[in-house]
Coordinates of C-alpha atoms in Angstrom, one line a residue:
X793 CA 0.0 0.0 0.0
X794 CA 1.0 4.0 -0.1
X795 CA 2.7 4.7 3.0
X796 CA 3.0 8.5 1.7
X797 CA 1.2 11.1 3.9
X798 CA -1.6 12.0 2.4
X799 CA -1.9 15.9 1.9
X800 CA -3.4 17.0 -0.9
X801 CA -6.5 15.9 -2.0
X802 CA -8.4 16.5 -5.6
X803 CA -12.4 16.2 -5.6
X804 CA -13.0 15.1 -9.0
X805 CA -16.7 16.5 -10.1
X806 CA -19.2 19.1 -8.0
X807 CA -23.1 18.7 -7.8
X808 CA -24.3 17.9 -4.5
X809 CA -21.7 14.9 -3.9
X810 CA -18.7 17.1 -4.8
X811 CA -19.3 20.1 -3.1
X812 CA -21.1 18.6 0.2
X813 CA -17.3 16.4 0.0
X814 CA -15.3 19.3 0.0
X815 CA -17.5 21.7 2.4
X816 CA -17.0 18.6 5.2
X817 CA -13.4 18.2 4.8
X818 CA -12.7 22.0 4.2
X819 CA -14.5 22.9 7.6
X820 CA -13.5 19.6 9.6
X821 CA -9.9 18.8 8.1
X822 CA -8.8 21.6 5.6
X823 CA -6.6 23.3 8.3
X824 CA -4.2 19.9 7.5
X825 CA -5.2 19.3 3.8
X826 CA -5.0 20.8 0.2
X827 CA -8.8 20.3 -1.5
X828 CA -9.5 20.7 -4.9
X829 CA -12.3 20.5 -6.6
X830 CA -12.3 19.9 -10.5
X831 CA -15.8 20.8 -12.5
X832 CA -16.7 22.2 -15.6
X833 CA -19.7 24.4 -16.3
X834 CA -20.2 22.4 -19.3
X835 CA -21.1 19.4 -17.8
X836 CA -24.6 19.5 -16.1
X837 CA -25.7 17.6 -12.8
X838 CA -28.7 15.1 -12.4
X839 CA -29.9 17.4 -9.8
X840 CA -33.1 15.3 -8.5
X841 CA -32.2 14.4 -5.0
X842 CA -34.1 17.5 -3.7
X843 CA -36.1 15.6 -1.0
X844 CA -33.8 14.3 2.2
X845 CA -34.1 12.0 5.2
X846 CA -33.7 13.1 9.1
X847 CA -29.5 12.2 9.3
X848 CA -28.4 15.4 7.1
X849 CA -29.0 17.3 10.2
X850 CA -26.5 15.6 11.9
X851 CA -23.9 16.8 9.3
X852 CA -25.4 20.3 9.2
X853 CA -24.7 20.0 13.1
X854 CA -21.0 18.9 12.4
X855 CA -20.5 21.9 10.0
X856 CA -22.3 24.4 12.5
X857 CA -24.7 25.4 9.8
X858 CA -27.4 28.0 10.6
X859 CA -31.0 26.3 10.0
X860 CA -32.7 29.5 8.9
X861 CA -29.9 30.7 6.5
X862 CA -29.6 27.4 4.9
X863 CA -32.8 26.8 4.2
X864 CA -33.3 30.4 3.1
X865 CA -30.6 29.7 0.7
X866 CA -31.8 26.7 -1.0
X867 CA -36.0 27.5 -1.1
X868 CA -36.2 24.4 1.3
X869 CA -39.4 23.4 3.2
X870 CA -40.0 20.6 5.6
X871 CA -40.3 17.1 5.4
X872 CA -41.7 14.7 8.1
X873 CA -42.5 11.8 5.8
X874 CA -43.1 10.2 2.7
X875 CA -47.1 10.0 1.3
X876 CA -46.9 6.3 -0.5
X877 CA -49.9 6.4 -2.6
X878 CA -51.2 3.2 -4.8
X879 CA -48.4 1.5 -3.8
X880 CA -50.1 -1.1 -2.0
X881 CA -53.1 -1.4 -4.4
X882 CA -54.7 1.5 -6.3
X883 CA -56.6 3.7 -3.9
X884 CA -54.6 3.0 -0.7
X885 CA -52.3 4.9 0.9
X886 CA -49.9 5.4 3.8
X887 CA -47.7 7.5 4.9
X888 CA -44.0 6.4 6.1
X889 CA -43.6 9.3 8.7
X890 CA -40.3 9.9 10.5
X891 CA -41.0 10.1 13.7
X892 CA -41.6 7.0 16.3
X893 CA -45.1 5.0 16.7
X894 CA -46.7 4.1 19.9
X895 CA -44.7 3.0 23.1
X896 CA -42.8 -0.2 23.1
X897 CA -42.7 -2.8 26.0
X898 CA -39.4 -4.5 27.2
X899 CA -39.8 -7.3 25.0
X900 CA -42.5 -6.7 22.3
X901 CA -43.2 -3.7 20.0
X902 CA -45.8 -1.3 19.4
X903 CA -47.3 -3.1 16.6
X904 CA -48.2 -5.8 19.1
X905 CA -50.2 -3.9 20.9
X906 CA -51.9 -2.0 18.2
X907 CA -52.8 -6.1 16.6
X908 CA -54.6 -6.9 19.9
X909 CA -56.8 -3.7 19.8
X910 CA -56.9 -4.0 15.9
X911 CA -58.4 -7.3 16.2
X912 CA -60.6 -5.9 18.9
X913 CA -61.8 -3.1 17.0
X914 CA -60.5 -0.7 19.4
X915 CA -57.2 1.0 17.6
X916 CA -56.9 3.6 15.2
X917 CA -54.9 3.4 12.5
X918 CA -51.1 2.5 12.9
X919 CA -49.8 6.1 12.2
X920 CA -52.2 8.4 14.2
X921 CA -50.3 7.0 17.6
X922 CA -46.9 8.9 15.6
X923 CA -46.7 12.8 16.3
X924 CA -45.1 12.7 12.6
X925 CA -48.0 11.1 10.6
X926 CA -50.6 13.6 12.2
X927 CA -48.8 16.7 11.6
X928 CA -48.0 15.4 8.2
X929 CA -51.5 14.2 7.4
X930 CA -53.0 18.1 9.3
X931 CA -50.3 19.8 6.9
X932 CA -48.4 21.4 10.1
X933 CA -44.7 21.7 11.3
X934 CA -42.6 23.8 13.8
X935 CA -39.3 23.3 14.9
X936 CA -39.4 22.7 18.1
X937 CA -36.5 23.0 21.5
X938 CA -37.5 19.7 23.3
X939 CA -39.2 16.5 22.1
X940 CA -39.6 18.0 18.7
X941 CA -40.8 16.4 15.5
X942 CA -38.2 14.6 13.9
X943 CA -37.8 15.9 9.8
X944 CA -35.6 16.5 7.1
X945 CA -35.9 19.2 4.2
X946 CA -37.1 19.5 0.7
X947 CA -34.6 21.4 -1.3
X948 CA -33.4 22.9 -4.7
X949 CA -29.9 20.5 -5.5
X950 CA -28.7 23.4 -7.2
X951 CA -28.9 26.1 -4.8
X952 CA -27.6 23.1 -2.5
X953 CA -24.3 22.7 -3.8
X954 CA -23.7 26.4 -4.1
X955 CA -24.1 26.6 -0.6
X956 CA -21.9 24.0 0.1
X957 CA -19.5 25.3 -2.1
X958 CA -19.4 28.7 -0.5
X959 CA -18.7 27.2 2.8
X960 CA -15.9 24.7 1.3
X961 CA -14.1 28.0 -0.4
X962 CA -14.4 30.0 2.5
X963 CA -12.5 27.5 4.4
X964 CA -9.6 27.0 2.1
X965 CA -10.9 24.8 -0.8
X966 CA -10.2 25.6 -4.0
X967 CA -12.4 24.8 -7.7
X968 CA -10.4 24.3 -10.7
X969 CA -12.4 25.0 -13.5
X970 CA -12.1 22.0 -16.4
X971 CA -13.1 19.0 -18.2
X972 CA -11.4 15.5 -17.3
X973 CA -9.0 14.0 -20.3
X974 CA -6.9 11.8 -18.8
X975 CA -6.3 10.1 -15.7
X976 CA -2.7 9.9 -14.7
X977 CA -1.2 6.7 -12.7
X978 CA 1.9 4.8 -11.4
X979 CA 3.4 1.4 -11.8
X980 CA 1.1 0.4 -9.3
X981 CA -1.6 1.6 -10.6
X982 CA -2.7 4.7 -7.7
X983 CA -3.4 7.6 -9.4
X984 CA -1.0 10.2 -9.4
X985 CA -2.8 13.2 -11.4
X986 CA -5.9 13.8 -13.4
X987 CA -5.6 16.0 -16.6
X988 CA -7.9 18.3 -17.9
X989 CA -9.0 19.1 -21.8
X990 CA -6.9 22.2 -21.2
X991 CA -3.4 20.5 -20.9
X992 CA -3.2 21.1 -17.0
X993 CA -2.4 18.6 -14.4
X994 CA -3.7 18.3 -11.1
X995 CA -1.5 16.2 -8.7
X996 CA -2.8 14.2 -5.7
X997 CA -2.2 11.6 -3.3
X998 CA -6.4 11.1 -2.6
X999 CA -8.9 11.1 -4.7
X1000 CA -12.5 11.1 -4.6
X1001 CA -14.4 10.7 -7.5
X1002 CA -18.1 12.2 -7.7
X1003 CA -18.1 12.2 -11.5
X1004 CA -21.8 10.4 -11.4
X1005 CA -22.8 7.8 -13.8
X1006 CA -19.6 7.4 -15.5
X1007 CA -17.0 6.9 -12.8
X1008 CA -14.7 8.0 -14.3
X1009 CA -11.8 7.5 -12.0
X1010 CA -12.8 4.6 -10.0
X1011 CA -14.4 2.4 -13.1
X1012 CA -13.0 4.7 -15.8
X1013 CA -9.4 4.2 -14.8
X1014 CA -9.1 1.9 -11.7
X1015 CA -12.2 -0.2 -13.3
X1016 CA -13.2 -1.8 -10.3
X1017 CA -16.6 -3.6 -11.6
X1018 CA -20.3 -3.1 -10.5
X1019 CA -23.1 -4.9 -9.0
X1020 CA -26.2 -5.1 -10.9
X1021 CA -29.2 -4.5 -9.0
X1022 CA -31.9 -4.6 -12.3
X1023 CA -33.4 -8.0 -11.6
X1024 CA -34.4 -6.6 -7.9
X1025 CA -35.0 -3.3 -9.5
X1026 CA -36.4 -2.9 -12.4
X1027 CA -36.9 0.3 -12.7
X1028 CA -33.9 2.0 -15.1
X1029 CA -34.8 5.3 -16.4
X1030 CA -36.4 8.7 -14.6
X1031 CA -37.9 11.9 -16.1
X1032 CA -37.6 15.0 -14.6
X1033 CA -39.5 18.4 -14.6
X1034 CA -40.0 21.5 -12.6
X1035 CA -43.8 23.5 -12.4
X1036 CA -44.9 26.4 -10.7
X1037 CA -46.4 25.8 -7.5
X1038 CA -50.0 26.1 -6.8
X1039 CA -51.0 25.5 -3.6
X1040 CA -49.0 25.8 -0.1
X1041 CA -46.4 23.3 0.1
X1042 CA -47.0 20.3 1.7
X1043 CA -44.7 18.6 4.8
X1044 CA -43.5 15.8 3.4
X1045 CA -43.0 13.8 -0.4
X1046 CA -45.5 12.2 -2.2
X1047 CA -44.7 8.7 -4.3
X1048 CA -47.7 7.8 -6.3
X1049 CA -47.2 4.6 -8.1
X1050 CA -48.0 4.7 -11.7
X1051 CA -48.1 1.6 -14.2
X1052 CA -44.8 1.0 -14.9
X1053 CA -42.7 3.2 -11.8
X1054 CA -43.7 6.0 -9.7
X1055 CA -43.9 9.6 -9.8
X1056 CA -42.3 12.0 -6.9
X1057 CA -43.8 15.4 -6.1
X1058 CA -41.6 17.9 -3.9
X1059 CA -42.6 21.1 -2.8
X1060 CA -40.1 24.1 -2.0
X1061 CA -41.2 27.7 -1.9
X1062 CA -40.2 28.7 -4.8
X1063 CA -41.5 25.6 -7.1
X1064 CA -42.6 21.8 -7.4
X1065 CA -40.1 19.4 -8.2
X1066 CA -41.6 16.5 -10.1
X1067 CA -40.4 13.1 -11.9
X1068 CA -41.4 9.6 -12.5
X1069 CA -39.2 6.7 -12.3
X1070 CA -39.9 3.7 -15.1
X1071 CA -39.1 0.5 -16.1
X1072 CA -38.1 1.2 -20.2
X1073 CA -38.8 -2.7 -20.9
X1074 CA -42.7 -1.7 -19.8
X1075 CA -42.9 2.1 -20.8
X1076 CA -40.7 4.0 -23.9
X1077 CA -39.3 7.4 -22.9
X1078 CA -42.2 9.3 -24.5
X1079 CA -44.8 7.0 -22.8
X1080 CA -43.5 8.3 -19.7
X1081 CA -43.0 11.8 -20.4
X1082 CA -46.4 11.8 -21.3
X1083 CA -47.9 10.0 -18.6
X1084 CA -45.8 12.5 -16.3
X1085 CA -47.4 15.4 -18.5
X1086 CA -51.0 14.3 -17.6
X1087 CA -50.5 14.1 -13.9
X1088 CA -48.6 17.4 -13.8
X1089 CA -50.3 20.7 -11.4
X1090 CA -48.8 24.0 -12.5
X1091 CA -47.0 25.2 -15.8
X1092 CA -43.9 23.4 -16.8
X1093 CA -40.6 26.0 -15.7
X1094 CA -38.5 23.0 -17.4
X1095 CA -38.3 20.8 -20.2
X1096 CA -38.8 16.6 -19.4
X1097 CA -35.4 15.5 -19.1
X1098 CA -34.9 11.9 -19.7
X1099 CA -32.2 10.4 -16.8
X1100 CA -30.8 6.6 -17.5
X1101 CA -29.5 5.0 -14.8
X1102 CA -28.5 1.5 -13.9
X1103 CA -29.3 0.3 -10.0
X1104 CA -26.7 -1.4 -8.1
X1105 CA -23.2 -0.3 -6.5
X1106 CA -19.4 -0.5 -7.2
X1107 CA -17.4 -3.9 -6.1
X1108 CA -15.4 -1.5 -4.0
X1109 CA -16.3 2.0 -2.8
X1110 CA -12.6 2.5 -2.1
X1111 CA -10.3 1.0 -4.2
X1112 CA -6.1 2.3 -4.3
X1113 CA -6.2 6.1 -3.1
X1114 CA -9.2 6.6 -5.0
X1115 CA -12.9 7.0 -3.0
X1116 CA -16.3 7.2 -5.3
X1117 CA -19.2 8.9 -3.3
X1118 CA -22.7 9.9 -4.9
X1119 CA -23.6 8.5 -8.1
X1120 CA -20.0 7.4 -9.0
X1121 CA -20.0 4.9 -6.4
X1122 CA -23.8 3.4 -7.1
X1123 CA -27.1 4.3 -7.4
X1124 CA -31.0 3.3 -5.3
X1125 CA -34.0 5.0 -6.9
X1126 CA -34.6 8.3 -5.2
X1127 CA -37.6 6.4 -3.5
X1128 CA -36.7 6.5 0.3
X1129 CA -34.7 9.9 -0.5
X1130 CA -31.0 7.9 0.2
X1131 CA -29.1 9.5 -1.7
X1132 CA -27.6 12.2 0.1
X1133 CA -27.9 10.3 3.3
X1134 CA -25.1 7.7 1.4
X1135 CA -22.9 10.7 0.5
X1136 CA -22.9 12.0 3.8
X1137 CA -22.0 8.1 4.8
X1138 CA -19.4 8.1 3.0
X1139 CA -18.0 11.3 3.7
X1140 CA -18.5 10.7 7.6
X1141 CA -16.5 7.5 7.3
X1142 CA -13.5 8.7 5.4
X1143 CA -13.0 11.1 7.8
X1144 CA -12.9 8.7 10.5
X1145 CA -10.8 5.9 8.5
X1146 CA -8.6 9.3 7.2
X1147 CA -5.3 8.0 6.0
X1148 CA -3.0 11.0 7.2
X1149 CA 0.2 9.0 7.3
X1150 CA -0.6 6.9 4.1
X1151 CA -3.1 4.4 2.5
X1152 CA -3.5 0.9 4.3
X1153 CA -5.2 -1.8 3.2
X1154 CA -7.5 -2.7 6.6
X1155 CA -9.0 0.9 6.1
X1156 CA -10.2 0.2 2.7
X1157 CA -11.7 -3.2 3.4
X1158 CA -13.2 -1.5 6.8
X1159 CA -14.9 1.2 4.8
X1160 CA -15.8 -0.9 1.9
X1161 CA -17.3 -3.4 4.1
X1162 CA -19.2 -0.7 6.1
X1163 CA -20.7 1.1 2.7
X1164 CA -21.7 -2.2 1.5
X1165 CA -23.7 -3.7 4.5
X1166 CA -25.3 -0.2 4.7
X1167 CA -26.2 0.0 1.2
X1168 CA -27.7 -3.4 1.1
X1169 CA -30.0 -2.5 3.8
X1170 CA -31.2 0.5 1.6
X1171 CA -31.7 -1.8 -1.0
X1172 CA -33.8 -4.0 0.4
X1173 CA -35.9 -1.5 1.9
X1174 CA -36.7 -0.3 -1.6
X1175 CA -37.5 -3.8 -2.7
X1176 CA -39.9 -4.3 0.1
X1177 CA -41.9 -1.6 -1.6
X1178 CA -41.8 -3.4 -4.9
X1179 CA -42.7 -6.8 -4.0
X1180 CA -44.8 -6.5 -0.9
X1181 CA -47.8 -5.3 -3.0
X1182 CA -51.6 -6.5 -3.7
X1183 CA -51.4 -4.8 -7.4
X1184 CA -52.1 -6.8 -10.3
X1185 CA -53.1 -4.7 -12.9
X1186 CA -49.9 -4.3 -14.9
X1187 CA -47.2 -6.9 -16.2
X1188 CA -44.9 -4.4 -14.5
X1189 CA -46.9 -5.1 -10.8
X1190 CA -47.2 -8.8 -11.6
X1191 CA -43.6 -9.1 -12.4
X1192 CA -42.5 -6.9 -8.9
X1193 CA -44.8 -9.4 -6.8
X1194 CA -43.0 -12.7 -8.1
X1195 CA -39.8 -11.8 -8.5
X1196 CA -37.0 -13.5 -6.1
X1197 CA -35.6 -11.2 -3.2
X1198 CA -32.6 -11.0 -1.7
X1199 CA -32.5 -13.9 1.1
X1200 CA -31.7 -11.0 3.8
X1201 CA -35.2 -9.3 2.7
X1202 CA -37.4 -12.8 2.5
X1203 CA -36.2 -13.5 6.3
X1204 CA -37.2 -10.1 7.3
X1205 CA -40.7 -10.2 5.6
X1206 CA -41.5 -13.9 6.9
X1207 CA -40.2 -12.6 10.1
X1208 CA -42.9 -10.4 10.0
X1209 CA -45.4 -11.9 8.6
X1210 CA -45.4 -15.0 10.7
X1211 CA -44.5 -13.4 14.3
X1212 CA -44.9 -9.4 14.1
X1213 CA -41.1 -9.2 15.1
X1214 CA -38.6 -6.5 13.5
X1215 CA -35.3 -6.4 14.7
X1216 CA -32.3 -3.5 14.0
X1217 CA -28.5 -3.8 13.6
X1218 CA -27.3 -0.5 15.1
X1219 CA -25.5 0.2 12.1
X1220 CA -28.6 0.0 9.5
X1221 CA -29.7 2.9 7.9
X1222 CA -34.0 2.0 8.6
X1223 CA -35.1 1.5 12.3
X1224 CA -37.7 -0.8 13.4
X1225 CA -40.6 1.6 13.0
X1226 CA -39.7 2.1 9.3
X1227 CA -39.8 -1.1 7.9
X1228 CA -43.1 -2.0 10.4
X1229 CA -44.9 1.3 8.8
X1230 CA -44.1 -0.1 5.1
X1231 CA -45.0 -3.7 5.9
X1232 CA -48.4 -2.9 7.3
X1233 CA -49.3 0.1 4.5
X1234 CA -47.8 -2.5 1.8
X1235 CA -50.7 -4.7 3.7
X1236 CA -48.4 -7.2 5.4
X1237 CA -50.2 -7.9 8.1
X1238 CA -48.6 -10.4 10.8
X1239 CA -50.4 -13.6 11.8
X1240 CA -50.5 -13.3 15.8
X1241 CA -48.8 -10.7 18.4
X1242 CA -46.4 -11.6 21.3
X1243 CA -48.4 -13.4 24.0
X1244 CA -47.2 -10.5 26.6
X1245 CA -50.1 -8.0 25.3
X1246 CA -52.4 -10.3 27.1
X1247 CA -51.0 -9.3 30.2
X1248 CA -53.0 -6.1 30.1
X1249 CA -56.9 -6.8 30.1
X1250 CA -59.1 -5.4 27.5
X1251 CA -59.8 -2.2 29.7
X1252 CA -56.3 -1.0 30.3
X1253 CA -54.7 -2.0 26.7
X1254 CA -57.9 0.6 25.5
X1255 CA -56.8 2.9 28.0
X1256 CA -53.1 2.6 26.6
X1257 CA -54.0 3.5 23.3
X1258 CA -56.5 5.9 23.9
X1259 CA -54.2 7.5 25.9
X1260 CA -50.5 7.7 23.6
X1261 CA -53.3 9.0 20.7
X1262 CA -54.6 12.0 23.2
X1263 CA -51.3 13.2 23.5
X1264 CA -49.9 12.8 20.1
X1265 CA -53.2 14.9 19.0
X1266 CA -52.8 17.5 21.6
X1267 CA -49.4 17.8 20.4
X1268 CA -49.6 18.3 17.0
X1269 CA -52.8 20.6 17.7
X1270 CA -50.8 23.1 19.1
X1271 CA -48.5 23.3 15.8
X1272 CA -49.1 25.7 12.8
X1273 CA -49.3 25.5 9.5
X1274 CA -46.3 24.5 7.5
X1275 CA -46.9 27.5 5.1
X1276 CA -47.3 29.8 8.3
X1277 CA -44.1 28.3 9.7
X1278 CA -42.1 28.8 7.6
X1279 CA -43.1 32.4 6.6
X1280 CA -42.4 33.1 9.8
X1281 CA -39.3 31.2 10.5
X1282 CA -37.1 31.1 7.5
X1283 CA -38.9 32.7 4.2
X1284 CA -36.5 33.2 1.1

C-alpha cells in the first residue's frame, strides 16, 4: 500500500456529492489538507435528489450550519414523511412518517399492541399514535427545542451545492475549473494526477471521484466492476421536470405509483419538483413523459429530461487512493430519498478511517465493508416496496410481486409476517418503526402478536392507546401550519 502522507486531495466533479465532500473536509480537516475541486460548467448535474431524510442534520450539526440561512438559501421546506400512494393497491395509501409509533414494552413492539386492539376493533390506524404522521397528514410543522418532530428538508440540489461550495471555499478549498482527459497513474496503478481538456495537471495523493454515472476515475481508470441490481429493481430510467407551485407546500414527499414506476412530487417555496421513475422494458421514454405530463399541477418552468440509470453499486467504494461517493459509487432509486444520506456516509466514514500517514489496506476493506452492509439494507428496503404489494393490474406489478428477493429481505418479511417481530443492527440505515410502517401500509399484516399484550386486560390496553393517541393529538394541535411556519421562520 501508499505509505506516503496523504496531503493533498483532488475532488473530482461538483453537484451535491462534490461540493457537500469538499465543504466537510474544508471545515473539519482543511486546516491539514489541500482540496480541490475539478468541475466544468459544461457538464450539467442530475440534480433530482431534492427531497432528504432526518440524518443530514446531523452533518449540518458537524459543520455548525445556521437552519434558517440554509434553508433560506436553497427554497427548502420541511419534510416529516413520505405519502406512498397506490403503492399497495390502487386507492390506498400510507404515509412512512419519520417520527416513532406508539410506546414499546421491554420485550415486544408497538405493533403488538396495536394487533390486539386492531383485532378488537378498538385501535386507530397504525400512524395516528406517531406525532409525525398527524402533523404530516394536518399539513403542520414547527421546529421545536425539546421533544420536537423529527424531519428532514425539501430542497433545490442546485442552490444546495452552491451553498456548500461557498462554505468549502471560504474554508480553504479551491475549484479548478475543467473538463477530465486523462487520468494519470503509477506502476502500481494509484493515481498520481488527473488531466484536464486544457493541458493542465492536477496532482494528488487522494482522490475522490463524484463524477456520477460514469465513474470516471474509480471504473474509468481503476475499473473496479459493478453490481447489478436490475433484476431486484427494475426500474432503469427517470424523467424530470419543474412547475410552478400552486398550492402551499406540503410537509412531506408524495410517491404515487403509476403503471410501470412512480412519480415523486416535492414542494419548495419557490416551485414543485416533479419526476417519474420507469421500467423502459414496460414504458418507452415518451410514454413516460407523457404520462408524467397528464398528472402534472402548475406550468412546466422546465423541459422533461430523460435520466438513465442502472441500480446497483461498485465492487469497492474504495479502491487504491481513490474514493467514489454519490452517483459514481452506485445508485438506489430516489424512492426512500437515500441519496444524500449515502454521501454524507461516505464522507463521515473517510473522515474517521482518514489516512494521514498513508493508504492501508484494513481501512479500505473497513470502509468498503461498512458502505456495503449499509447500502444493502437501503436496497432492500426499496425492494420491500416493490414486492410487498396486492397490485395486479400491470405486467410491470405482476412481475414486482414474483420476482425473487434478496434472502436478507425474504427472512425479514416472513419474520414479520409469521410473528410481528422486527429487529435493527445498530448500524442499518431504517429503524424498526420504518420497515413495520411499510410492511403494514404495503398490507403485510402479521399472523398473531407476542403473547405478553395479554398481560393487560381489555380495559387498560384501550386505556393505553387511547391515551398515547390523546397526546400525540394534543401535540400536534398546538403546531401551525407549515406555510405559516415557515413564513415566519425562514422565508426566502
Amino acid at each position: 500500500m501508499q505509505r506516503r502522507k496523504i496531503h493533498k486531495v483532488v475532488i473530482a466533479g461538483g453537484g451535491t456529492a462534490g461540493w457537500m465532500a469538499a465543504a466537510s473536509l474544508a471545515k473539519l480537516l482543511g486546516k491539514t489538507l489541500d482540496i480541490t475541486l475539478v468541475e466544468s460548467d459544461e457538464i450539467g448535474t442530475v440534480g433530482v435528489g431534492e427531497a432528504t431524510i432526518p440524518t443530514l442534520l446531523t452533518l449540518h450539526e458537524l459543520l455548525k450550519v445556521k437552519e434558517q440561512d440554509f434553508v433560506r438559501a436553497v427554497q427548502g421546506t420541511f419534510k416529516l414523511g413520505i405519502s406512498f400512494e397506490n403503492w399497495r393497491d390502487l386507492g390506498k395509501n400510507y404515509i412512512h412518517s419519520f417520527g416513532w409509533t406508539g410506546r414499546d414494552s421491554w420485550a415486544a413492539g408497538f405493533q403488538h399492541f396495536w394487533l390486539k386492539g386492531q383485532r378488537m376493533g378498538i385501535a386507530r390506524e397504525f400512524g395516528e399514535y406517531c406525532k409525525e404522521w398527524l402533523a404530516a397528514k394536518q399539513g403542520r410543522f414547527a421546529v421545536l427545542p425539546s421533544q420536537g418532530l423529527n424531519y428532514a428538508y425539501h430542497f433545490d440540489a442546485s442552490l444546495y451545492a452552491a451553498f456548500l461550495r461557498a462554505m468549502a471555499e471560504e474554508h480553504g478549498a479551491v475549484r479548478q475549473e475543467g473538463r477530465i482527459r486523462a487520468v494519470e497513474q503509477d506502476a502500481t496503478g494509484f493515481i498520481t494526477a488527473i488531466k484536464l481538456q486544457s493541458g493542465q495537471r492536477i496532482e494528488g495523493d487522494l482522490f475522490i471521484d463524484c463524477t456520477g454515472f460514469r465513474g470516471l476515475l474509480i471504473e474509468g481508470a481503476l475499473e473496479v466492476g459493478y453490481e447489478d441490481w436490475r433484476h431486484w429493481l427494475p426500474c432503469d430510467r427517470a424523467v424530470a421536470v419543474q412547475t410552478e407551485a400552486l398550492s402551499q407546500p406540503l410537509p412531506y414527499t408524495r410517491a404515487i405509483a403509476r403503471g410501470a414506476g412512480w412519480q415523486w412530487r416535492i414542494p419548495l417555496q419557490h416551485r414543485v419538483g416533479n419526476g417519474v421513475v420507469f421500467s423502459s422494458e414496460h414504458w418507452s421514454d415518451d410514454e413516460a413523459v407523457a404520462h408524467l405530463k397528464e398528472n402534472l399541477t402548475g406550468d412546466m418552468l422546465t423541459e422533461p429530461r430523460v435520466i438513465r440509470f442502472r441500480t446497483g453499486q461498485r465492487h469497492q467504494h474504495w479502491h487504491r487512493n481513490c474514493i467514489a461517493m454519490g452517483l459514481a459509487s452506485g445508485f438506489i432509486e430516489p424512492l426512500e430519498s437515500t441519496s444524500i444520506h449515502l454521501i454524507q456516509r461516505s464522507i463521515i466514514r473517510l473522515m474517521q478511517m482518514f489516512p494521514y500517514d498513508g493508504i492501508r489496506q484494513p481501512d479500505i476493506d473497513e470502509f468498503n465493508s461498512q458502505m456495503k452492509f449499509e447500502i444493502d439494507n437501503v436496497r432492500d428496503f426499496i425492494i420491500l416496496h416493490y414486492h410487498v404489494t396486492e397490485r395486479r393490474d400491470t405486467d410491470f406489478w405482476r412481475h414486482c410481486a414474483s420476482m425473487d428477493v434478496p434472502d436478507s429481505l425474504r427472512h425479514r418479511i416472513e419474520l414479520f409476517r409469521q410473528a410481528g417481530r422486527v429487529f435493527k443492527v445498530p448500524t442499518e440505515l431504517f429503524g424498526e418503526n420504518s420497515w413495520i410502517q411499510v410492511m403494514l401500509g404495503q398490507g403485510l399484516l402479521p399472523e398473531q402478536y407476542h403473547p405478553i399484550v395479554n398481560m393487560m386486560s381489555d380495559e387498560e390496553l384501550a386505556t393505553f392507546l387511547s391515551g398515547i393517541h390523546g397526546n400525540v393529538e394534543g401535540m400536534v394541535r398546538q403546531l401551525p401550519e407549515h406555510q405559516r411556519f415557515i413564513d415566519h421562520y425562514c422565508r426566502a
